[in-house]
Amino acid sequence: MNTLYDDLLARTVLPNAYDDWAAYRTALTDFVIAHTAMDSHLLLVGAGACNDFDLGRLLSHMKNLTLLDRDALAMRRGMARQGLSDDACVLTACDLLGVSDAAYRAFSDRMLHTARDVLGRGLPAERFADRFVAELNQLLDSAAADPLPSADAIVCCGVHSQLLSMFVRMANVFSRYVSFDPAPVYAAVRAHNARLMPRLNDALFAAAPFVCFGLETERVGVIGGIDGAAEALADLSSRHLPILSETSLLWPLDPSQGKTYSVRAVWMGEK
């Protein structure tokens, strides 16, 4: 039987993304190629289904191209869609957060049990929020991310905002049934983002001398920053590292739902 986690994970798959993102993919690929040396080793962190990049163009420019994501099947499918064989790129399965599928499923099951207990016993809805935050803290405080392989340059786009997004999605679903105020959950997620984004940035800079970050600054038409990306941008600003190049892009994540994001793409690293 699928858990809430499995159902939410399935909803993250956007069947029209490759076509919807064509202009974004071209612009981002252009930006990467323009600022990487030929015959170098490039690592794409959070490659997923590879909708962000023209892999064929990158392969013609790079000596080695490594795709990294927790979902190896998505990477293989993405390569196949672009007409590439499995051995065209090096595929690396890596968990940037340190929370396995089994741990996500166990978390969602515990929260379902808690929801049933709160509703069945007529307990205050705040009990659910308190339990969610406690379980979240326990899980993330003990999580350990996988190490990153080294490369000449790294590209990491649209990743920081997704690192903890599953927990927000779960809280939003449960809030429809338990009718609790999710604000404490959002606050806890932001606190963990403030701790984890600098850690992820540390890992990226430790793995390569040059890193291209793609970070959402806003959802078009919606006021407010993007959790995860905002904390990552704040951390990068505090490092006072040289900005080698930057550009602004529009990422049409899901046009059918009116979800388009402004993205700041920036190369940082050694002078």
PDB file of C-alpha atoms in Angstrom:
ATOM      1  CA  MET A   1       0.000   0.000   0.000  1.00  0.00           C
ATOM      2  CA  ASN A   2       1.309   3.429  -0.922  1.00  0.00           C
ATOM      3  CA  THR A   3       1.948   5.927   1.848  1.00  0.00           C
ATOM      4  CA  LEU A   4       1.208   9.629   1.717  1.00  0.00           C
ATOM      5  CA  TYR A   5       4.877  10.084   0.864  1.00  0.00           C
ATOM      6  CA  ASP A   6       4.548   7.868  -2.219  1.00  0.00           C
ATOM      7  CA  ASP A   7       1.445   9.724  -3.372  1.00  0.00           C
ATOM      8  CA  LEU A   8       3.094  13.124  -2.957  1.00  0.00           C
ATOM      9  CA  LEU A   9       6.279  11.936  -4.625  1.00  0.00           C
ATOM     10  CA  ALA A  10       4.289  10.802  -7.656  1.00  0.00           C
ATOM     11  CA  ARG A  11       2.724  14.255  -7.917  1.00  0.00           C
ATOM     12  CA  THR A  12       6.147  15.873  -8.263  1.00  0.00           C
ATOM     13  CA  VAL A  13       6.536  14.256 -11.681  1.00  0.00           C
ATOM     14  CA  LEU A  14       5.588  16.823 -14.321  1.00  0.00           C
ATOM     15  CA  PRO A  15       4.822  14.930 -17.553  1.00  0.00           C
ATOM     16  CA  ASN A  16       5.087  18.036 -19.767  1.00  0.00           C
ATOM     17  CA  ALA A  17       8.219  19.478 -18.163  1.00  0.00           C
ATOM     18  CA  TYR A  18      10.603  18.651 -21.006  1.00  0.00           C
ATOM     19  CA  ASP A  19       8.471  20.547 -23.511  1.00  0.00           C
ATOM     20  CA  ASP A  20       7.440  23.334 -21.113  1.00  0.00           C
ATOM     21  CA  TRP A  21      11.024  24.034 -20.104  1.00  0.00           C
ATOM     22  CA  ALA A  22      12.518  24.189 -23.625  1.00  0.00           C
ATOM     23  CA  ALA A  23      13.477  27.885 -23.540  1.00  0.00           C
ATOM     24  CA  TYR A  24      14.689  27.650 -19.943  1.00  0.00           C
ATOM     25  CA  ARG A  25      16.731  24.547 -20.771  1.00  0.00           C
ATOM     26  CA  THR A  26      18.401  26.260 -23.713  1.00  0.00           C
ATOM     27  CA  ALA A  27      19.223  29.408 -21.734  1.00  0.00           C
ATOM     28  CA  LEU A  28      20.599  27.487 -18.763  1.00  0.00           C
ATOM     29  CA  THR A  29      22.660  25.177 -20.966  1.00  0.00           C
ATOM     30  CA  ASP A  30      24.045  28.220 -22.803  1.00  0.00           C
ATOM     31  CA  PHE A  31      25.008  29.810 -19.482  1.00  0.00           C
ATOM     32  CA  VAL A  32      26.777  26.678 -18.272  1.00  0.00           C
ATOM     33  CA  ILE A  33      28.717  26.092 -21.494  1.00  0.00           C
ATOM     34  CA  ALA A  34      29.783  29.747 -21.700  1.00  0.00           C
ATOM     35  CA  HIS A  35      31.470  29.522 -18.297  1.00  0.00           C
ATOM     36  CA  THR A  36      33.046  26.073 -18.248  1.00  0.00           C
ATOM     37  CA  ALA A  37      36.305  25.008 -19.834  1.00  0.00           C
ATOM     38  CA  MET A  38      36.192  22.553 -22.688  1.00  0.00           C
ATOM     39  CA  ASP A  39      37.243  19.003 -21.818  1.00  0.00           C
ATOM     40  CA  SER A  40      36.488  19.555 -18.135  1.00  0.00           C
ATOM     41  CA  HIS A  41      34.492  17.390 -15.723  1.00  0.00           C
ATOM     42  CA  LEU A  42      31.041  18.767 -14.913  1.00  0.00           C
ATOM     43  CA  LEU A  43      28.789  17.506 -12.132  1.00  0.00           C
ATOM     44  CA  LEU A  44      25.038  18.205 -12.314  1.00  0.00           C
ATOM     45  CA  VAL A  45      23.683  18.020  -8.753  1.00  0.00           C
ATOM     46  CA  GLY A  46      19.992  17.184  -8.498  1.00  0.00           C
ATOM     47  CA  ALA A  47      19.834  16.182 -12.161  1.00  0.00           C
ATOM     48  CA  GLY A  48      16.531  14.356 -11.765  1.00  0.00           C
ATOM     49  CA  ALA A  49      14.837  13.742 -15.117  1.00  0.00           C
ATOM     50  CA  CYS A  50      17.341  16.068 -16.833  1.00  0.00           C
ATOM     51  CA  ASN A  51      14.682  18.493 -18.053  1.00  0.00           C
ATOM     52  CA  ASP A  52      16.902  21.478 -17.171  1.00  0.00           C
ATOM     53  CA  PHE A  53      19.789  20.721 -19.510  1.00  0.00           C
ATOM     54  CA  ASP A  54      20.562  19.740 -23.073  1.00  0.00           C
ATOM     55  CA  LEU A  55      22.770  16.786 -22.235  1.00  0.00           C
ATOM     56  CA  GLY A  56      23.966  16.292 -25.797  1.00  0.00           C
ATOM     57  CA  ARG A  57      25.336  19.828 -25.969  1.00  0.00           C
ATOM     58  CA  LEU A  58      27.005  19.450 -22.576  1.00  0.00           C
ATOM     59  CA  LEU A  59      28.599  16.158 -23.620  1.00  0.00           C
ATOM     60  CA  SER A  60      29.984  17.740 -26.781  1.00  0.00           C
ATOM     61  CA  HIS A  61      31.638  20.420 -24.635  1.00  0.00           C
ATOM     62  CA  MET A  62      32.749  18.441 -21.575  1.00  0.00           C
ATOM     63  CA  LYS A  63      35.255  15.670 -21.205  1.00  0.00           C
ATOM     64  CA  ASN A  64      33.135  14.018 -18.501  1.00  0.00           C
ATOM     65  CA  LEU A  65      29.580  14.630 -17.379  1.00  0.00           C
ATOM     66  CA  THR A  66      28.279  13.209 -14.095  1.00  0.00           C
ATOM     67  CA  LEU A  67      24.596  13.265 -13.182  1.00  0.00           C
ATOM     68  CA  LEU A  68      23.764  13.093  -9.492  1.00  0.00           C
ATOM     69  CA  ASP A  69      20.357  12.577  -7.905  1.00  0.00           C
ATOM     70  CA  ARG A  70      18.627  10.345  -5.356  1.00  0.00           C
ATOM     71  CA  ASP A  71      16.446   8.953  -8.172  1.00  0.00           C
ATOM     72  CA  ALA A  72      18.628   6.909 -10.543  1.00  0.00           C
ATOM     73  CA  LEU A  73      15.609   5.768 -12.570  1.00  0.00           C
ATOM     74  CA  ALA A  74      14.610   9.378 -13.282  1.00  0.00           C
ATOM     75  CA  MET A  75      18.117  10.135 -14.561  1.00  0.00           C
ATOM     76  CA  ARG A  76      18.080   7.098 -16.872  1.00  0.00           C
ATOM     77  CA  ARG A  77      14.666   8.056 -18.224  1.00  0.00           C
ATOM     78  CA  GLY A  78      15.834  11.621 -18.766  1.00  0.00           C
ATOM     79  CA  MET A  79      18.878  10.439 -20.699  1.00  0.00           C
ATOM     80  CA  ALA A  80      16.751   8.110 -22.827  1.00  0.00           C
ATOM     81  CA  ARG A  81      14.335  10.942 -23.662  1.00  0.00           C
ATOM     82  CA  GLN A  82      17.297  12.913 -25.003  1.00  0.00           C
ATOM     83  CA  GLY A  83      18.432   9.944 -27.081  1.00  0.00           C
ATOM     84  CA  LEU A  84      21.410   8.982 -24.933  1.00  0.00           C
ATOM     85  CA  SER A  85      22.520   5.541 -23.821  1.00  0.00           C
ATOM     86  CA  ASP A  86      22.973   4.698 -20.143  1.00  0.00           C
ATOM     87  CA  ASP A  87      26.751   4.893 -20.442  1.00  0.00           C
ATOM     88  CA  ALA A  88      26.843   8.386 -22.017  1.00  0.00           C
ATOM     89  CA  CYS A  89      27.091   9.969 -18.561  1.00  0.00           C
ATOM     90  CA  VAL A  90      28.256   8.787 -15.168  1.00  0.00           C
ATOM     91  CA  LEU A  91      25.215   8.297 -12.948  1.00  0.00           C
ATOM     92  CA  THR A  92      25.643   8.751  -9.203  1.00  0.00           C
ATOM     93  CA  ALA A  93      22.850   8.033  -6.719  1.00  0.00           C
ATOM     94  CA  CYS A  94      23.216  10.468  -3.826  1.00  0.00           C
ATOM     95  CA  ASP A  95      20.975  11.703  -1.011  1.00  0.00           C
ATOM     96  CA  LEU A  96      21.694  15.374  -0.326  1.00  0.00           C
ATOM     97  CA  LEU A  97      19.565  15.361   2.832  1.00  0.00           C
ATOM     98  CA  GLY A  98      20.189  11.945   4.342  1.00  0.00           C
ATOM     99  CA  VAL A  99      16.535  10.908   4.600  1.00  0.00           C
ATOM    100  CA  SER A 100      15.817   7.636   2.815  1.00  0.00           C
ATOM    101  CA  ASP A 101      12.548   6.642   1.158  1.00  0.00           C
ATOM    102  CA  ALA A 102      11.983   4.238   4.054  1.00  0.00           C
ATOM    103  CA  ALA A 103      12.476   7.050   6.568  1.00  0.00           C
ATOM    104  CA  TYR A 104      10.012   9.286   4.686  1.00  0.00           C
ATOM    105  CA  ARG A 105       7.444   6.486   4.633  1.00  0.00           C
ATOM    106  CA  ALA A 106       7.891   5.788   8.331  1.00  0.00           C
ATOM    107  CA  PHE A 107       7.501   9.503   9.085  1.00  0.00           C
ATOM    108  CA  SER A 108       4.294   9.790   7.053  1.00  0.00           C
ATOM    109  CA  ASP A 109       2.910   6.648   8.730  1.00  0.00           C
ATOM    110  CA  ARG A 110       3.630   8.039  12.192  1.00  0.00           C
ATOM    111  CA  MET A 111       1.926  11.284  11.271  1.00  0.00           C
ATOM    112  CA  LEU A 112      -1.097   9.399   9.946  1.00  0.00           C
ATOM    113  CA  HIS A 113      -1.309   7.488  13.240  1.00  0.00           C
ATOM    114  CA  THR A 114      -1.053  10.782  15.139  1.00  0.00           C
ATOM    115  CA  ALA A 115      -3.793  12.364  13.014  1.00  0.00           C
ATOM    116  CA  ARG A 116      -6.112   9.443  13.682  1.00  0.00           C
ATOM    117  CA  ASP A 117      -5.341   9.623  17.399  1.00  0.00           C
ATOM    118  CA  VAL A 118      -6.008  13.365  17.579  1.00  0.00           C
ATOM    119  CA  LEU A 119      -9.263  13.088  15.637  1.00  0.00           C
ATOM    120  CA  GLY A 120     -10.429   9.903  17.340  1.00  0.00           C
ATOM    121  CA  ARG A 121      -9.861  11.213  20.858  1.00  0.00           C
ATOM    122  CA  GLY A 122     -11.004  14.747  20.163  1.00  0.00           C
ATOM    123  CA  LEU A 123      -7.635  16.202  21.166  1.00  0.00           C
ATOM    124  CA  PRO A 124      -6.642  19.790  20.379  1.00  0.00           C
ATOM    125  CA  ALA A 125      -5.391  20.106  16.804  1.00  0.00           C
ATOM    126  CA  GLU A 126      -2.232  21.777  18.104  1.00  0.00           C
ATOM    127  CA  ARG A 127      -1.180  18.371  19.417  1.00  0.00           C
ATOM    128  CA  PHE A 128      -0.683  17.267  15.835  1.00  0.00           C
ATOM    129  CA  ALA A 129       1.484  20.286  14.981  1.00  0.00           C
ATOM    130  CA  ASP A 130       3.592  19.735  18.105  1.00  0.00           C
ATOM    131  CA  ARG A 131       4.111  16.084  17.225  1.00  0.00           C
ATOM    132  CA  PHE A 132       4.921  16.868  13.591  1.00  0.00           C
ATOM    133  CA  VAL A 133       7.599  19.365  14.615  1.00  0.00           C
ATOM    134  CA  ALA A 134       9.079  16.991  17.210  1.00  0.00           C
ATOM    135  CA  GLU A 135       9.274  14.136  14.704  1.00  0.00           C
ATOM    136  CA  LEU A 136      10.712  16.461  12.055  1.00  0.00           C
ATOM    137  CA  ASN A 137      13.404  17.728  14.406  1.00  0.00           C
ATOM    138  CA  GLN A 138      14.366  14.227  15.464  1.00  0.00           C
ATOM    139  CA  LEU A 139      14.600  13.008  11.888  1.00  0.00           C
ATOM    140  CA  LEU A 140      16.585  15.925  10.504  1.00  0.00           C
ATOM    141  CA  ASP A 141      18.899  16.319  13.479  1.00  0.00           C
ATOM    142  CA  SER A 142      20.128  12.763  12.907  1.00  0.00           C
ATOM    143  CA  ALA A 143      20.222  12.881   9.086  1.00  0.00           C
ATOM    144  CA  ALA A 144      23.584  12.676   7.332  1.00  0.00           C
ATOM    145  CA  ALA A 145      23.894  13.551   3.649  1.00  0.00           C
ATOM    146  CA  ASP A 146      25.930  11.437   1.250  1.00  0.00           C
ATOM    147  CA  PRO A 147      29.296  12.920   0.200  1.00  0.00           C
ATOM    148  CA  LEU A 148      29.593  14.572  -3.207  1.00  0.00           C
ATOM    149  CA  PRO A 149      32.108  13.380  -5.813  1.00  0.00           C
ATOM    150  CA  SER A 150      34.691  15.905  -6.930  1.00  0.00           C
ATOM    151  CA  ALA A 151      34.578  17.689 -10.287  1.00  0.00           C
ATOM    152  CA  ASP A 152      36.073  20.665 -12.106  1.00  0.00           C
ATOM    153  CA  ALA A 153      32.742  22.492 -11.877  1.00  0.00           C
ATOM    154  CA  ILE A 154      29.314  21.866 -10.377  1.00  0.00           C
ATOM    155  CA  VAL A 155      25.865  23.051 -11.417  1.00  0.00           C
ATOM    156  CA  CYS A 156      23.125  22.955  -8.779  1.00  0.00           C
ATOM    157  CA  CYS A 157      19.833  24.497  -9.936  1.00  0.00           C
ATOM    158  CA  GLY A 158      16.421  24.329  -8.315  1.00  0.00           C
ATOM    159  CA  VAL A 159      17.715  22.003  -5.598  1.00  0.00           C
ATOM    160  CA  HIS A 160      17.901  24.038  -2.393  1.00  0.00           C
ATOM    161  CA  SER A 161      14.195  24.860  -2.445  1.00  0.00           C
ATOM    162  CA  GLN A 162      13.286  21.180  -2.771  1.00  0.00           C
ATOM    163  CA  LEU A 163      15.434  19.757   0.005  1.00  0.00           C
ATOM    164  CA  LEU A 164      12.729  20.001   2.693  1.00  0.00           C
ATOM    165  CA  SER A 165       9.681  20.610   0.528  1.00  0.00           C
ATOM    166  CA  MET A 166       8.244  17.123   1.080  1.00  0.00           C
ATOM    167  CA  PHE A 167       7.639  17.883   4.749  1.00  0.00           C
ATOM    168  CA  VAL A 168       5.754  21.067   3.856  1.00  0.00           C
ATOM    169  CA  ARG A 169       3.616  19.126   1.383  1.00  0.00           C
ATOM    170  CA  MET A 170       2.810  16.526   4.038  1.00  0.00           C
ATOM    171  CA  ALA A 171       1.863  19.196   6.571  1.00  0.00           C
ATOM    172  CA  ASN A 172      -0.410  20.893   4.042  1.00  0.00           C
ATOM    173  CA  VAL A 173      -2.257  17.644   3.343  1.00  0.00           C
ATOM    174  CA  PHE A 174      -2.731  16.797   7.013  1.00  0.00           C
ATOM    175  CA  SER A 175      -3.926  20.335   7.790  1.00  0.00           C
ATOM    176  CA  ARG A 176      -6.969  19.750   5.576  1.00  0.00           C
ATOM    177  CA  TYR A 177      -8.141  16.923   7.814  1.00  0.00           C
ATOM    178  CA  VAL A 178      -6.861  17.794  11.275  1.00  0.00           C
ATOM    179  CA  SER A 179      -7.469  21.536  10.818  1.00  0.00           C
ATOM    180  CA  PHE A 180      -4.306  22.529  12.664  1.00  0.00           C
ATOM    181  CA  ASP A 181      -2.362  25.723  12.100  1.00  0.00           C
ATOM    182  CA  PRO A 182       0.700  24.706  10.011  1.00  0.00           C
ATOM    183  CA  ALA A 183       2.629  27.866  10.968  1.00  0.00           C
ATOM    184  CA  PRO A 184       4.795  26.036  13.574  1.00  0.00           C
ATOM    185  CA  VAL A 185       5.734  23.458  10.937  1.00  0.00           C
ATOM    186  CA  TYR A 186       6.674  26.185   8.459  1.00  0.00           C
ATOM    187  CA  ALA A 187       8.789  27.881  11.128  1.00  0.00           C
ATOM    188  CA  ALA A 188      10.563  24.612  11.934  1.00  0.00           C
ATOM    189  CA  VAL A 189      11.285  23.992   8.249  1.00  0.00           C
ATOM    190  CA  ARG A 190      12.710  27.497   7.872  1.00  0.00           C
ATOM    191  CA  ALA A 191      14.944  26.920  10.903  1.00  0.00           C
ATOM    192  CA  HIS A 192      16.256  23.695   9.406  1.00  0.00           C
ATOM    193  CA  ASN A 193      16.761  25.422   6.046  1.00  0.00           C
ATOM    194  CA  ALA A 194      18.867  28.073   7.784  1.00  0.00           C
ATOM    195  CA  ARG A 195      21.045  25.278   9.171  1.00  0.00           C
ATOM    196  CA  LEU A 196      21.129  22.928   6.187  1.00  0.00           C
ATOM    197  CA  MET A 197      21.580  25.323   3.253  1.00  0.00           C
ATOM    198  CA  PRO A 198      25.033  26.516   4.403  1.00  0.00           C
ATOM    199  CA  ARG A 199      25.960  22.864   4.936  1.00  0.00           C
ATOM    200  CA  LEU A 200      24.933  21.995   1.378  1.00  0.00           C
ATOM    201  CA  ASN A 201      26.820  24.989   0.031  1.00  0.00           C
ATOM    202  CA  ASP A 202      29.896  23.903   1.991  1.00  0.00           C
ATOM    203  CA  ALA A 203      29.687  20.474   0.358  1.00  0.00           C
ATOM    204  CA  LEU A 204      29.362  21.979  -3.111  1.00  0.00           C
ATOM    205  CA  PHE A 205      32.348  24.274  -2.709  1.00  0.00           C
ATOM    206  CA  ALA A 206      34.392  21.428  -1.212  1.00  0.00           C
ATOM    207  CA  ALA A 207      33.704  19.251  -4.260  1.00  0.00           C
ATOM    208  CA  ALA A 208      34.618  21.760  -6.996  1.00  0.00           C
ATOM    209  CA  PRO A 209      36.441  25.097  -7.360  1.00  0.00           C
ATOM    210  CA  PHE A 210      33.565  26.575  -9.379  1.00  0.00           C
ATOM    211  CA  VAL A 211      29.855  26.231  -8.652  1.00  0.00           C
ATOM    212  CA  CYS A 212      26.863  27.469 -10.598  1.00  0.00           C
ATOM    213  CA  PHE A 213      23.855  28.021  -8.337  1.00  0.00           C
ATOM    214  CA  GLY A 214      20.344  28.348  -9.727  1.00  0.00           C
ATOM    215  CA  LEU A 215      18.148  29.778  -6.966  1.00  0.00           C
ATOM    216  CA  GLU A 216      14.544  30.908  -7.193  1.00  0.00           C
ATOM    217  CA  THR A 217      14.066  34.489  -6.018  1.00  0.00           C
ATOM    218  CA  GLU A 218      10.280  34.591  -6.389  1.00  0.00           C
ATOM    219  CA  ARG A 219       7.262  32.888  -7.853  1.00  0.00           C
ATOM    220  CA  VAL A 220       6.001  35.214 -10.557  1.00  0.00           C
ATOM    221  CA  GLY A 221       2.871  37.013  -9.348  1.00  0.00           C
ATOM    222  CA  VAL A 222       3.271  35.866  -5.737  1.00  0.00           C
ATOM    223  CA  ILE A 223       4.778  38.035  -3.007  1.00  0.00           C
ATOM    224  CA  GLY A 224       7.510  36.498  -0.876  1.00  0.00           C
ATOM    225  CA  GLY A 225      10.747  34.566  -1.148  1.00  0.00           C
ATOM    226  CA  ILE A 226      11.223  30.840  -1.706  1.00  0.00           C
ATOM    227  CA  ASP A 227      12.080  28.726   1.335  1.00  0.00           C
ATOM    228  CA  GLY A 228      15.423  26.982   0.952  1.00  0.00           C
ATOM    229  CA  ALA A 229      16.523  29.185  -1.925  1.00  0.00           C
ATOM    230  CA  ALA A 230      16.248  32.309   0.258  1.00  0.00           C
ATOM    231  CA  GLU A 231      18.443  30.786   2.970  1.00  0.00           C
ATOM    232  CA  ALA A 232      20.939  29.603   0.362  1.00  0.00           C
ATOM    233  CA  LEU A 233      21.172  33.079  -1.164  1.00  0.00           C
ATOM    234  CA  ALA A 234      21.678  34.630   2.273  1.00  0.00           C
ATOM    235  CA  ASP A 235      24.479  32.183   3.004  1.00  0.00           C
ATOM    236  CA  LEU A 236      26.208  32.841  -0.325  1.00  0.00           C
ATOM    237  CA  SER A 237      26.024  36.583   0.269  1.00  0.00           C
ATOM    238  CA  SER A 238      27.691  36.167   3.665  1.00  0.00           C
ATOM    239  CA  ARG A 239      30.653  34.312   2.170  1.00  0.00           C
ATOM    240  CA  HIS A 240      31.888  37.328   0.157  1.00  0.00           C
ATOM    241  CA  LEU A 241      33.128  35.079  -2.645  1.00  0.00           C
ATOM    242  CA  PRO A 242      33.731  36.498  -6.110  1.00  0.00           C
ATOM    243  CA  ILE A 243      30.770  36.332  -8.473  1.00  0.00           C
ATOM    244  CA  LEU A 244      32.218  35.237 -11.786  1.00  0.00           C
ATOM    245  CA  SER A 245      29.036  35.655 -13.810  1.00  0.00           C
ATOM    246  CA  GLU A 246      25.300  35.763 -13.287  1.00  0.00           C
ATOM    247  CA  THR A 247      22.054  35.955 -15.198  1.00  0.00           C
ATOM    248  CA  SER A 248      18.315  35.940 -14.565  1.00  0.00           C
ATOM    249  CA  LEU A 249      16.087  33.234 -15.983  1.00  0.00           C
ATOM    250  CA  LEU A 250      12.384  32.415 -16.029  1.00  0.00           C
ATOM    251  CA  TRP A 251      11.629  28.826 -15.036  1.00  0.00           C
ATOM    252  CA  PRO A 252       8.129  27.731 -16.136  1.00  0.00           C
ATOM    253  CA  LEU A 253       7.916  24.937 -13.596  1.00  0.00           C
ATOM    254  CA  ASP A 254       4.273  24.095 -14.271  1.00  0.00           C
ATOM    255  CA  PRO A 255       2.491  26.509 -16.634  1.00  0.00           C
ATOM    256  CA  SER A 256      -0.773  24.574 -16.302  1.00  0.00           C
ATOM    257  CA  GLN A 257      -0.851  25.611 -12.636  1.00  0.00           C
ATOM    258  CA  GLY A 258       0.513  29.116 -13.221  1.00  0.00           C
ATOM    259  CA  LYS A 259       3.806  28.244 -11.526  1.00  0.00           C
ATOM    260  CA  THR A 260       6.675  30.211 -13.027  1.00  0.00           C
ATOM    261  CA  TYR A 261       9.734  31.251 -11.037  1.00  0.00           C
ATOM    262  CA  SER A 262      12.387  33.915 -11.407  1.00  0.00           C
ATOM    263  CA  VAL A 263      15.771  32.250 -11.042  1.00  0.00           C
ATOM    264  CA  ARG A 264      19.082  33.852 -10.241  1.00  0.00           C
ATOM    265  CA  ALA A 265      21.832  31.787 -11.868  1.00  0.00           C
ATOM    266  CA  VAL A 266      25.285  32.661 -10.579  1.00  0.00           C
ATOM    267  CA  TRP A 267      28.775  31.225 -10.982  1.00  0.00           C
ATOM    268  CA  MET A 268      30.907  31.543  -7.848  1.00  0.00           C
ATOM    269  CA  GLY A 269      34.333  30.286  -6.873  1.00  0.00           C
ATOM    270  CA  GLU A 270      37.982  30.986  -7.362  1.00  0.00           C
ATOM    271  CA  LYS A 271      39.124  34.087  -9.201  1.00  0.00           C
TER     272      LYS A 271
END
